[in-house]
Structures are given as C-alpha cells and as structure tokens.
Coordinates of C-alpha atoms and ligand atoms in Angstrom, one line a residue:
X27 CA 183.1 86.6 69.2
X28 CA 182.4 83.0 68.0
X29 CA 181.3 81.6 64.7
X30 CA 180.0 78.3 63.4
X31 CA 181.0 78.5 59.7
X32 CA 183.6 80.2 57.7
X33 CA 182.9 81.2 54.1
X34 CA 185.4 82.8 51.7
X35 CA 183.9 84.5 48.6
X36 CA 185.4 84.0 45.1
X37 CA 184.7 85.9 42.0
X38 CA 181.6 87.9 41.1
X39 CA 177.9 87.4 40.6
X40 CA 178.6 86.0 37.1
X41 CA 177.3 82.5 36.4
X42 CA 176.8 80.4 33.3
X43 CA 173.5 79.0 34.7
X44 CA 170.3 80.9 35.3
X45 CA 168.4 79.6 38.2
X46 CA 165.1 81.4 38.7
X47 CA 165.7 81.6 42.5
X48 CA 169.3 83.0 42.3
X49 CA 170.3 86.0 44.3
X50 CA 172.5 87.3 41.6
X51 CA 172.6 85.3 38.4
X52 CA 174.5 87.8 36.1
X53 CA 175.5 86.7 32.6
X54 CA 179.3 86.6 32.4
X55 CA 180.8 89.6 30.6
X56 CA 184.1 91.4 30.5
X57 CA 183.3 93.5 33.6
X58 CA 182.1 90.7 35.9
X59 CA 184.8 88.3 34.8
X60 CA 187.7 90.7 35.6
X61 CA 190.3 89.2 38.0
X62 CA 191.2 91.4 40.9
X63 CA 193.5 91.5 43.8
X64 CA 192.4 89.8 47.0
X65 CA 193.0 91.5 50.3
X66 CA 195.3 88.8 51.9
X67 CA 196.0 90.9 55.0
X68 CA 192.3 90.8 55.9
X69 CA 192.0 87.1 55.0
X70 CA 194.6 86.5 57.7
X71 CA 192.4 88.4 60.2
X72 CA 189.3 86.4 59.2
X73 CA 191.3 83.1 59.3
X74 CA 192.6 83.9 62.8
X75 CA 189.0 84.6 63.9
X76 CA 187.9 81.3 62.4
X77 CA 190.7 79.5 64.4
X78 CA 189.6 81.3 67.6
X79 CA 186.1 79.8 67.0
X80 CA 187.5 76.3 66.5
X81 CA 185.8 76.2 63.1
X82 CA 186.5 72.9 61.3
X83 CA 185.2 73.8 57.8
X84 CA 185.8 76.6 55.3
X85 CA 183.5 76.9 52.3
X86 CA 184.8 78.5 49.1
X87 CA 181.7 80.0 47.6
X88 CA 180.5 82.9 45.5
X89 CA 177.7 85.1 44.6
X90 CA 177.9 83.4 41.2
X91 CA 179.8 80.4 40.0
X92 CA 183.3 80.1 41.6
X93 CA 184.7 77.9 38.8
X94 CA 184.7 81.0 36.6
X95 CA 187.6 82.1 38.7
X96 CA 189.9 79.1 39.0
X97 CA 193.1 81.1 39.6
X98 CA 191.4 82.8 42.6
X99 CA 190.5 79.4 44.1
X100 CA 194.1 78.3 43.7
X101 CA 195.3 81.4 45.5
X102 CA 192.8 81.0 48.3
X103 CA 193.9 77.4 48.9
X104 CA 197.5 78.4 49.2
X105 CA 196.7 81.1 51.7
X106 CA 194.2 79.0 53.7
X107 CA 196.9 76.4 54.5
X108 CA 198.2 78.7 57.1
X109 CA 195.1 78.2 59.3
X110 CA 195.1 74.4 59.2
X111 CA 191.3 74.1 58.9
X112 CA 190.6 70.4 58.4
X113 CA 187.8 70.5 55.8
X114 CA 187.9 72.8 52.8
X115 CA 184.8 72.7 50.6
X116 CA 184.0 74.2 47.2
X117 CA 180.4 75.0 46.3
X118 CA 179.7 74.8 42.5
X119 CA 177.0 73.8 40.1
X120 CA 179.7 71.6 38.5
X121 CA 178.7 72.4 35.0
X122 CA 182.1 73.8 33.9
X123 CA 183.9 70.8 35.2
X124 CA 182.2 68.6 32.7
X125 CA 181.9 71.1 29.9
X126 CA 185.6 72.0 29.9
X127 CA 187.2 68.9 31.4
X128 CA 190.6 69.6 29.9
X129 CA 190.9 72.9 31.6
X130 CA 189.5 71.9 35.0
X131 CA 191.2 68.6 35.4
X132 CA 194.5 70.3 36.0
X133 CA 193.0 72.7 38.6
X134 CA 191.1 69.9 40.4
X135 CA 194.2 67.9 40.8
X136 CA 196.1 70.9 42.1
X137 CA 193.3 71.8 44.5
X138 CA 193.2 68.3 45.9
X139 CA 197.0 68.5 46.6
X140 CA 196.5 71.9 48.3
X141 CA 193.9 70.7 50.7
X142 CA 190.4 70.9 49.0
X143 CA 188.5 68.0 50.5
X144 CA 184.9 68.3 49.4
X145 CA 183.0 69.4 46.3
X146 CA 179.5 70.5 47.0
X147 CA 177.4 70.2 43.8
X148 CA 174.2 72.3 43.7
X149 CA 171.2 70.6 42.0
X150 CA 167.4 70.8 42.1
X151 CA 166.9 67.1 41.6
X152 CA 168.7 63.9 40.4
X153 CA 166.7 64.0 37.2
X154 CA 168.5 65.3 34.1
X155 CA 165.5 67.1 32.7
X156 CA 164.7 69.0 35.8
X157 CA 168.3 70.2 36.3
X158 CA 168.4 71.1 32.6
X159 CA 165.3 73.2 32.9
X160 CA 166.5 74.9 36.1
X161 CA 170.2 75.5 35.3
X162 CA 170.2 75.8 31.5
X163 CA 166.6 77.1 31.1
X164 CA 166.3 74.3 28.6
X165 CA 168.6 76.2 26.2
X166 CA 171.6 73.9 26.4
X167 CA 172.4 70.5 27.6
X168 CA 172.9 69.8 31.3
X169 CA 175.7 67.5 32.4
X170 CA 175.9 63.8 33.1
X171 CA 175.6 64.1 36.9
X172 CA 176.6 60.4 37.7
X173 CA 179.7 60.9 35.4
X174 CA 180.6 64.1 37.3
X175 CA 180.3 62.3 40.7
X176 CA 182.3 59.3 39.4
X177 CA 185.1 61.6 38.1
X178 CA 185.3 63.6 41.3
X179 CA 185.5 60.3 43.2
X180 CA 188.4 59.2 41.0
X181 CA 190.2 62.4 41.9
X182 CA 189.5 61.3 45.6
X183 CA 187.2 64.2 46.5
X184 CA 184.4 63.8 48.9
X185 CA 181.1 64.7 47.1
X186 CA 178.1 66.4 48.5
X187 CA 174.9 66.9 46.6
X188 CA 173.1 70.0 47.8
X189 CA 169.5 70.0 46.5
X190 CA 167.6 73.3 46.6
X191 CA 164.1 72.0 47.1
X192 CA 161.4 73.7 45.1
X193 CA 157.8 72.9 44.1
X194 CA 157.4 70.1 41.5
X195 CA 161.1 69.4 41.6
X196 CA 161.9 68.1 45.2
X197 CA 158.7 68.7 47.2
X198 CA 157.6 65.3 48.4
X199 CA 158.9 62.5 50.5
X200 CA 158.7 60.2 47.5
X201 CA 161.0 62.4 45.5
X202 CA 163.3 62.7 48.4
X203 CA 163.5 59.0 48.8
X204 CA 164.4 58.6 45.1
X205 CA 167.0 61.3 45.4
X206 CA 168.6 59.6 48.4
X207 CA 168.6 56.3 46.5
X208 CA 170.3 58.1 43.6
X209 CA 172.9 59.5 46.0
X210 CA 173.5 56.1 47.5
X211 CA 173.8 54.3 44.2
X212 CA 176.4 56.8 43.1
X213 CA 178.3 56.6 46.4
X214 CA 177.8 60.2 47.2
X215 CA 179.1 60.8 50.7
X216 CA 176.7 63.6 51.8
X217 CA 173.4 65.0 50.8
X218 CA 171.9 68.3 51.8
X219 CA 168.2 69.1 51.4
X220 CA 167.7 72.9 51.5
X221 CA 164.1 74.2 51.0
X222 CA 164.5 77.3 48.7
X223 CA 165.1 80.3 50.9
X224 CA 162.3 82.9 50.5
X225 CA 164.0 85.9 52.1
X226 CA 166.4 88.5 50.6
X227 CA 165.9 87.8 46.9
X228 CA 166.1 90.1 43.9
X229 CA 162.6 91.1 42.8
X230 CA 162.2 88.7 39.9
X231 CA 163.5 85.8 42.0
X232 CA 161.2 86.8 44.8
X233 CA 158.1 86.3 42.7
X234 CA 159.2 83.0 41.3
X235 CA 160.0 81.8 44.8
X236 CA 156.6 82.8 46.1
X237 CA 155.0 80.6 43.5
X238 CA 157.5 77.7 43.8
X239 CA 158.6 77.5 47.4
X240 CA 157.7 74.4 49.5
X241 CA 154.5 74.6 51.6
X242 CA 154.6 73.8 55.3
X243 CA 152.9 70.5 54.4
X244 CA 155.7 69.7 51.9
X245 CA 158.4 70.4 54.6
X246 CA 156.5 68.4 57.2
X247 CA 156.2 65.4 54.8
X248 CA 159.9 65.4 54.1
X249 CA 160.8 65.8 57.7
X250 CA 158.5 63.0 58.8
X251 CA 160.0 60.8 56.1
X252 CA 163.5 61.4 57.4
X253 CA 162.4 60.9 61.1
X254 CA 160.6 57.7 60.3
X255 CA 163.1 56.2 57.8
X256 CA 166.3 57.5 59.2
X257 CA 168.3 57.7 62.3
X258 CA 169.0 61.1 63.7
X259 CA 172.7 61.5 64.0
X260 CA 173.4 65.2 64.8
X261 CA 171.3 68.3 65.6
X262 CA 173.3 71.3 64.4
X263 CA 171.9 74.3 66.1
X264 CA 170.5 76.8 63.5
X265 CA 172.1 74.7 60.7
X266 CA 169.9 71.6 60.5
X267 CA 169.6 68.0 61.4
X268 CA 171.7 65.1 60.0
X269 CA 170.2 61.7 59.5
X270 CA 171.4 58.3 58.3
X271 CA 168.8 57.0 55.8
X272 CA 169.7 53.5 54.8
X273 CA 173.4 54.3 55.1
X274 CA 173.1 57.6 53.3
X275 CA 174.1 60.8 55.1
X276 CA 171.3 63.4 54.8
X277 CA 171.3 67.0 56.2
X278 CA 167.9 68.6 56.3
X279 CA 169.1 72.2 56.3
X280 CA 167.5 75.2 57.9
X281 CA 167.4 78.3 55.8
X282 CA 169.5 81.3 56.4
X283 CA 166.8 83.7 57.6
X284 CA 166.0 86.1 60.5
X285 CA 164.6 83.0 62.3
X286 CA 168.0 81.3 62.4
X287 CA 169.9 84.4 63.5
X288 CA 171.2 84.6 67.0
X289 CA 172.2 88.0 68.2
X290 CA 174.5 86.6 70.8
X291 CA 178.0 87.4 69.6
X292 CA 179.3 84.1 71.0
X293 CA 177.0 82.2 68.8
X294 CA 177.1 83.7 65.3
X295 CA 176.4 81.5 62.4
X296 CA 178.7 82.7 59.6
X297 CA 182.0 84.5 59.3
X298 CA 182.2 85.7 55.7
X299 CA 185.4 87.0 54.0
X300 CA 184.9 89.0 50.8
X301 CA 187.8 89.5 48.4
X302 CA 187.9 93.3 48.9
X303 CA 188.8 92.6 52.5
X304 CA 185.4 93.1 54.1
X305 CA 184.6 90.7 56.8
X306 CA 180.9 90.2 57.6
X307 CA 178.6 88.0 59.7
X308 CA 175.5 88.5 57.5
X309 CA 175.1 87.8 53.8
X310 CA 172.4 90.3 53.1
X311 CA 172.3 92.8 55.9
X312 CA 174.7 95.5 55.0
X313 CA 175.1 96.4 58.7
X314 CA 176.5 93.0 59.7
X315 CA 180.1 94.0 59.1
X316 CA 183.3 93.7 61.2
X317 CA 185.9 95.2 58.8
Ligands
SF4_11 S1 174.1 77.9 39.9 FE1 174.1 79.2 41.7 S2 175.0 81.2 41.1 FE2 174.5 80.1 39.2 S3 172.4 80.9 38.7 FE3 172.2 79.0 40.0 S4 172.0 79.7 42.1 FE4 172.8 81.4 40.9

C-alpha cells in the first residue's frame, strides 16, 4: 500500500470561526474542548506506513481549529520526530495566534524547535472585509493578516496561504492576480487556490455551496490565467498543478472528490491518523478504514 500524503488529526470539530462551507463548524463548549489521550501505538503504525510510502510531508490538521488544542500539537510533534518526515505543516485559520499572542507565542517557538516547518493559513481572500464576513460572520473583528504573516516569518516559519475559492470572493482571474500580488508583497512562500469542494458537506453547508461554488467558467478563467501568466513547475497527480507566477509559488488544487480517487492501493491519496487510533484512507467514506 502506498500513500501520497499523511494527515494527523488534532482536537475536535470545535472552531472559533463559522465558515458557511465548513464540514463541522461546532461552537466550542466543554464537551468538544475536552482533552483526550491519543493512541500513540497506532500513530507508530501510521508513521511506519508513511515512511514506507516515502512521504515527505505530514499535515497536522483537524475537523475544527487545531490551535484550540495546543498541547496535543506539542505531543504530536514530539512523537512525529521518530519518523524523520522532512516537512511538518500545521493547518489553521490563524485567528487565535493573533487574538491570544501571549499564549501562542510560547507554543509556536516550541513547535519550531520540534520540527514544525510550515503554517498553512486558511483564507477566502486577502481582503479584510471578506475574511471578516466569512470567518467571523461580521460579528467580531478579523485579524491583521499581513501582521500575522510577518510575525510567523519572524519566527522563521514557512507560510502558505490556502484560499478556499468561492463566488464573489475569489472567483475571477483578476481577483486571483490581486491575491498573488498580496502574497508576493508579503513574502508568502506558497499559495494554494482550492475551489470550494461541493461533495460530502453537512446539509446547511451543502445548500450554501450550491449557491456559492465556482462555475466551470470561473475555474477555466483562473486556470487560463495561471497557464498564460505563469510557468508550470509541477504536475502533482490528483493533487493539482504548481505554477510560478512572477516569482510566486501557486498551487491550483484539485478537490478531494470521487473524481480524484484512485482505487489502486499502490496510489492512494491520503493516509489519515485519528487520535482514537483509527487509520483511514478516506475522509468521509466510513468504509475507507485500515485500523
Ligand atoms: S476555519 Fe476551518 S474549521 Fe473553522 S469554521 Fe472555517 S472551515 Fe471550519
């Protein structure tokens, strides 16, 4: 069995944001913020499988916001050392880092020392108002994104902006060009453009997505822009295409759907470790389980 990516799942579906397209999006409460024991024995099995697949990147991710569980991230990093995977990434909306800098500064420095290489910040745009509307539902302030990027760079992290592309937020080549310029101006190392995924969503998200997903014309417009203005660097099978656009690294990502599934066990996309010890190769299909 061979995999392309290794994901380890932190925490619970709790998140301080409320994106309308989110799979889980639970308000934090005493039940979903509980800390629990991670099945380290099975992490070792998953890590060995990742090594057998020559995986070079592990993504620390969550059904909600991983930063709500900083102690778990610290523990994961200590255990992941054993597998010597070169790139260790953390996916976050970044909001807590800026809203509680005192608390997270200590963790970020520790995580850097323990091998975390990349912080992947989820956004829907480079524009404050659009991120505020999407993440905070306009009920609270959003963060100063350039400040967050600068701060993470000062801590020596590599920064990736992952933009979930939706209608009226990131749906044209013009907006993509502005986003890429923002990334370049802020010295962001990597950009990912991910059209919002319209499969496997909770009902309320599903209806929002049907109204707000990119059309085929939007996607074609963006792809043509990258083809015409960038240099194709890498074609990553069932993951996407990486371009250099005026010196900015840009991945146009393919969604995780049935169309990007390969049933050949030597070419599986994702090896996913869940804290209870379950190891899966599908995020949403309950049957895609190894342990
Ligand atoms: S930031 Fe992520 S986990 Fe939180 S609501 Fe948005 S999509 Fe869901």
